Amino acid sequence: MDKILDQLNPEQREAACHIDGPILILAGAGSGKTKTITTRLAYLLSLGIDPANTLTLTFTNKAASEMRERALSMIDNPVYPPLLCTFHKFGLLFLKFHIEKLGRKNDFVVIDTDDKKRIIKQIDKELPTALVASEISRYKNSLIHPAQAIAQAEQPQYKKIAAIYQTYQEYLVENNLVDFDDLLMLTHELLEMDEDLRKSVSDRYRYIMVDEYQDTNELQLQLLKKLCDSHTNLCVVGDDDQSIYGWRGANIKNILEFPNMFDDTKVVKLEHNYRSTEEILKAANLLIQHNRSRLGKTLISTKGKGKPVEIFQSSDENEESDKIARAIKQLIDSGVAAGEIAVLYRINALSRSLEEGLNRAGIAYQLVGGVRFYERAEIKDAISYLRIIANSHDDFSFKRVINRPKRGIGKATIDKIEKAAYEKHLSLYQFLSETPKTELSKLLSKKAYASINRFINDLEILQETLERSTMEFMEMFDSAIGLKAHYASLPDGMERVLNLDEFYGLFRDMIKKNPDMSLDGFLNEISLQSDQDQIKGEQISIMSVHASKGLEFTHLFVIGMEEEFFPLLGDGCDMEEERRLGYVAMTRAKETLTLSTVQSRFHKGRRKQLEKSRFLTEAGLLQGALSIEKSTGYKKGDLVKHKLFGIGRVLEVSRAGRDYKLKINFGGNRRDILSSFVEKV
DNA sequence: TGGGTCACGGTTTTT
DNA sequence: CCGTGACCCA
């Protein structure tokens, strides 16, 4: 038992050994966070706690599988695996068992963001789909039902969005679809309305752990509270300084106020950093100290002084990328493995000039992020076919693929079929396969009729084959549909064909490993899976700062260190979150860190003169008095909001020790207020 | 039905 | 500048 804990430092051990009651583990970058919580899980099990009584929640599948592997390798006799999965996977499992209590069937289909947008577009074409989609997410994540949304909407635009939300939700229920937010929202709903269920679920999961707690949103917090109904054994791990998902609903208050929300919370800080040199940590620490909303932590290096952080200054983006390419070449020539090198940027648009520079220098690289495997059009087509075959009610998938490959069926024909099917209360597929041929041929044009007949026929043959043998079904699937052939004929088709092959390969693998798995099972399995886009070690990586979270590189470059790009300014800019992003970027580096800044950059069709990023000065890397206004983010004339005094206008900004003082005019009343007590409006 | 052209707008991303 | 989506015509 002690062997398990031997590997930990005193703070890590203190955190891992805490069993009962709430605990917040504040784990700084590179402080051995995963090691600590996987050890804690292994420790709990080594004490004889039933794995079935534990629940460990993460945000990504990657984190879940990594933790599972590490925890299980520490226990001698893994009895059966403890539940360790993403929040959404937990919701999915839960709903499979309990959604019937909400009057819905458990053969629901999980739709992704892309599907969601398509449905929204069907309902409304006026408002931007992306906006509506994110507002619906906001509603769901704040536990607001369509009726409430409609009742509280004031502006005409929001009235419209709330109405779309209602129609959207009705559409989901009618077609038995569930979106990502529903996986959590419906789970919460069930736990809220059914006291017995809540009690039994909470009794079962007596030891709950949450990874990356700084990224939780309101809904996730509420869900956790329900899961902790009959106990308070909640162990959350995170780093408030690495909260970089505020824009998608993560609420940093969840971690900042955790000790106030749960009584008798134990707080453990992990501040020993096992990743970066002193020079790198010094800069990162200085930078993050400029933030006010934080619990406060200073990383301590265990790796020695190291090389100073280097600054590259160039006139434009071409010079910048050439400099970086040259530096990378030197590293590689001196024997550094390419996988140890990465370049980060704040926005994806900056990858272009960088890629050009790397290409000029003949350096192979891989771009991490971008379009994910399961979101590629060709893969979603194949999945849609599988969904129709598994579930003949899935009109949504049906419409996606009815004309892919091209069958000469356009909007007009689809409208006709939809209308007729609607009148008979049948799904599209049912309607087309059950309606007598004579009747169908009257409804449709000759060409469309013949084409649809063939289509339905192919699907029926596939369905019959599936009943006999999944393997046989898979063998004939593509040739029956003609997806590969379709994509092969397109100009950029080669890669898409390869992707389809990979997908079919995945499917076959899954069947071989799990001969009993049904098509339904397979579809469920992949609905929450993003490709584990593993980084191939033999190339240098380039990616956004967001994509780099959780990774580390021996030699790291960050480009675009200019005001406007990093920090990325614009409306709704949260300077503290930008600073946390800067902190995340810097703390990815192990041995050398190079920050690059240019005088001008070509962006959105024009060249712009730029100033050096304030983060360079804040991190103590560049001299130069920064104007007070810039470092606070407040300037004369800004509107700010105070808890008690309400909205006021800034008249003057001045320094007050480590904080800043604002002279504010609150409706005629002038007051001096410390800047951390107001927020921008 | 589907290919072609033009206007517009443009952070960060996981499930 | 470059990709997407709406709209128009064959």
mmCIF file of N, CA and C (backbone and C1' of nucleotides) in Angstrom, chain C:
data_model
loop_
_atom_site.group_PDB
_atom_site.id
_atom_site.type_symbol
_atom_site.label_atom_id
_atom_site.label_comp_id
_atom_site.label_asym_id
_atom_site.label_seq_id
_atom_site.Cartn_x
_atom_site.Cartn_y
_atom_site.Cartn_z
ATOM 1 P P DC C 1 -5.379 39.620 -52.023
ATOM 2 O "O5'" DC C 1 -4.397 38.744 -51.187
ATOM 3 C "C5'" DC C 1 -3.928 38.475 -49.969
ATOM 4 C "C4'" DC C 1 -4.532 37.286 -49.282
ATOM 5 C "C3'" DC C 1 -5.299 36.287 -50.144
ATOM 6 O "O3'" DC C 1 -5.040 34.977 -49.665
ATOM 7 C "C1'" DC C 1 -6.716 37.104 -48.470
ATOM 8 P P DC C 2 -5.190 33.731 -50.611
ATOM 9 O "O5'" DC C 2 -5.919 32.671 -49.690
ATOM 10 C "C5'" DC C 2 -6.124 32.796 -48.260
ATOM 11 C "C4'" DC C 2 -7.441 32.118 -47.898
ATOM 12 C "C3'" DC C 2 -8.049 31.234 -48.991
ATOM 13 O "O3'" DC C 2 -8.778 30.238 -48.338
ATOM 14 C "C1'" DC C 2 -9.553 32.943 -48.511
ATOM 15 P P DG C 3 -9.032 28.795 -48.912
ATOM 16 O "O5'" DG C 3 -10.311 28.329 -48.103
ATOM 17 C "C5'" DG C 3 -10.377 28.523 -46.689
ATOM 18 C "C4'" DG C 3 -11.815 28.753 -46.289
ATOM 19 C "C3'" DG C 3 -12.792 27.806 -46.978
ATOM 20 O "O3'" DG C 3 -13.632 27.215 -45.992
ATOM 21 C "C1'" DG C 3 -13.460 30.064 -47.321
ATOM 22 P P DT C 4 -14.744 26.183 -46.378
ATOM 23 O "O5'" DT C 4 -16.080 27.020 -46.153
ATOM 24 C "C5'" DT C 4 -16.189 27.873 -44.999
ATOM 25 C "C4'" DT C 4 -17.500 28.634 -45.086
ATOM 26 C "C3'" DT C 4 -18.684 27.802 -45.585
ATOM 27 O "O3'" DT C 4 -19.779 28.001 -44.713
ATOM 28 C "C1'" DT C 4 -18.435 29.761 -46.910
ATOM 29 P P DG C 5 -21.105 27.123 -44.830
ATOM 30 O "O5'" DG C 5 -22.182 28.118 -45.475
ATOM 31 C "C5'" DG C 5 -22.427 29.379 -44.858
ATOM 32 C "C4'" DG C 5 -23.199 30.247 -45.836
ATOM 33 C "C3'" DG C 5 -24.419 29.558 -46.456
ATOM 34 O "O3'" DG C 5 -25.454 30.521 -46.557
ATOM 35 C "C1'" DG C 5 -23.027 30.365 -48.157
ATOM 36 P P DA C 6 -26.982 30.019 -46.575
ATOM 37 O "O5'" DA C 6 -27.681 31.171 -47.433
ATOM 38 C "C5'" DA C 6 -27.199 32.517 -47.347
ATOM 39 C "C4'" DA C 6 -27.384 33.196 -48.685
ATOM 40 C "C3'" DA C 6 -28.658 32.798 -49.440
ATOM 41 O "O3'" DA C 6 -29.291 33.958 -49.954
ATOM 42 C "C1'" DA C 6 -26.763 32.439 -50.817
ATOM 43 P P DC C 7 -30.758 33.937 -50.560
ATOM 44 O "O5'" DC C 7 -30.542 34.306 -52.091
ATOM 45 C "C5'" DC C 7 -29.491 35.194 -52.487
ATOM 46 C "C4'" DC C 7 -29.187 34.963 -53.954
ATOM 47 C "C3'" DC C 7 -30.407 34.561 -54.800
ATOM 48 O "O3'" DC C 7 -30.387 35.314 -55.998
ATOM 49 C "C1'" DC C 7 -28.648 33.043 -55.156
ATOM 50 P P DC C 8 -31.712 35.472 -56.861
ATOM 51 O "O5'" DC C 8 -31.119 35.409 -58.329
ATOM 52 C "C5'" DC C 8 -29.768 35.823 -58.613
ATOM 53 C "C4'" DC C 8 -29.230 35.019 -59.784
ATOM 54 C "C3'" DC C 8 -30.289 34.671 -60.834
ATOM 55 O "O3'" DC C 8 -29.771 34.942 -62.121
ATOM 56 C "C1'" DC C 8 -29.158 32.718 -60.142
ATOM 57 P P DC C 9 -30.750 35.160 -63.344
ATOM 58 O "O5'" DC C 9 -30.198 34.128 -64.429
ATOM 59 C "C5'" DC C 9 -28.783 34.038 -64.694
ATOM 60 C "C4'" DC C 9 -28.449 32.624 -65.124
ATOM 61 C "C3'" DC C 9 -29.295 32.091 -66.302
ATOM 62 O "O3'" DC C 9 -28.432 31.495 -67.240
ATOM 63 C "C1'" DC C 9 -29.314 30.557 -64.517
ATOM 64 P P DA C 10 -28.910 31.371 -68.776
ATOM 65 O "O5'" DA C 10 -28.475 29.872 -69.147
ATOM 66 C "C5'" DA C 10 -27.132 29.429 -68.923
ATOM 67 C "C4'" DA C 10 -27.144 27.921 -68.777
ATOM 68 C "C3'" DA C 10 -27.883 27.184 -69.913
ATOM 69 O "O3'" DA C 10 -27.103 26.072 -70.328
ATOM 70 C "C1'" DA C 10 -28.768 26.560 -67.804
#
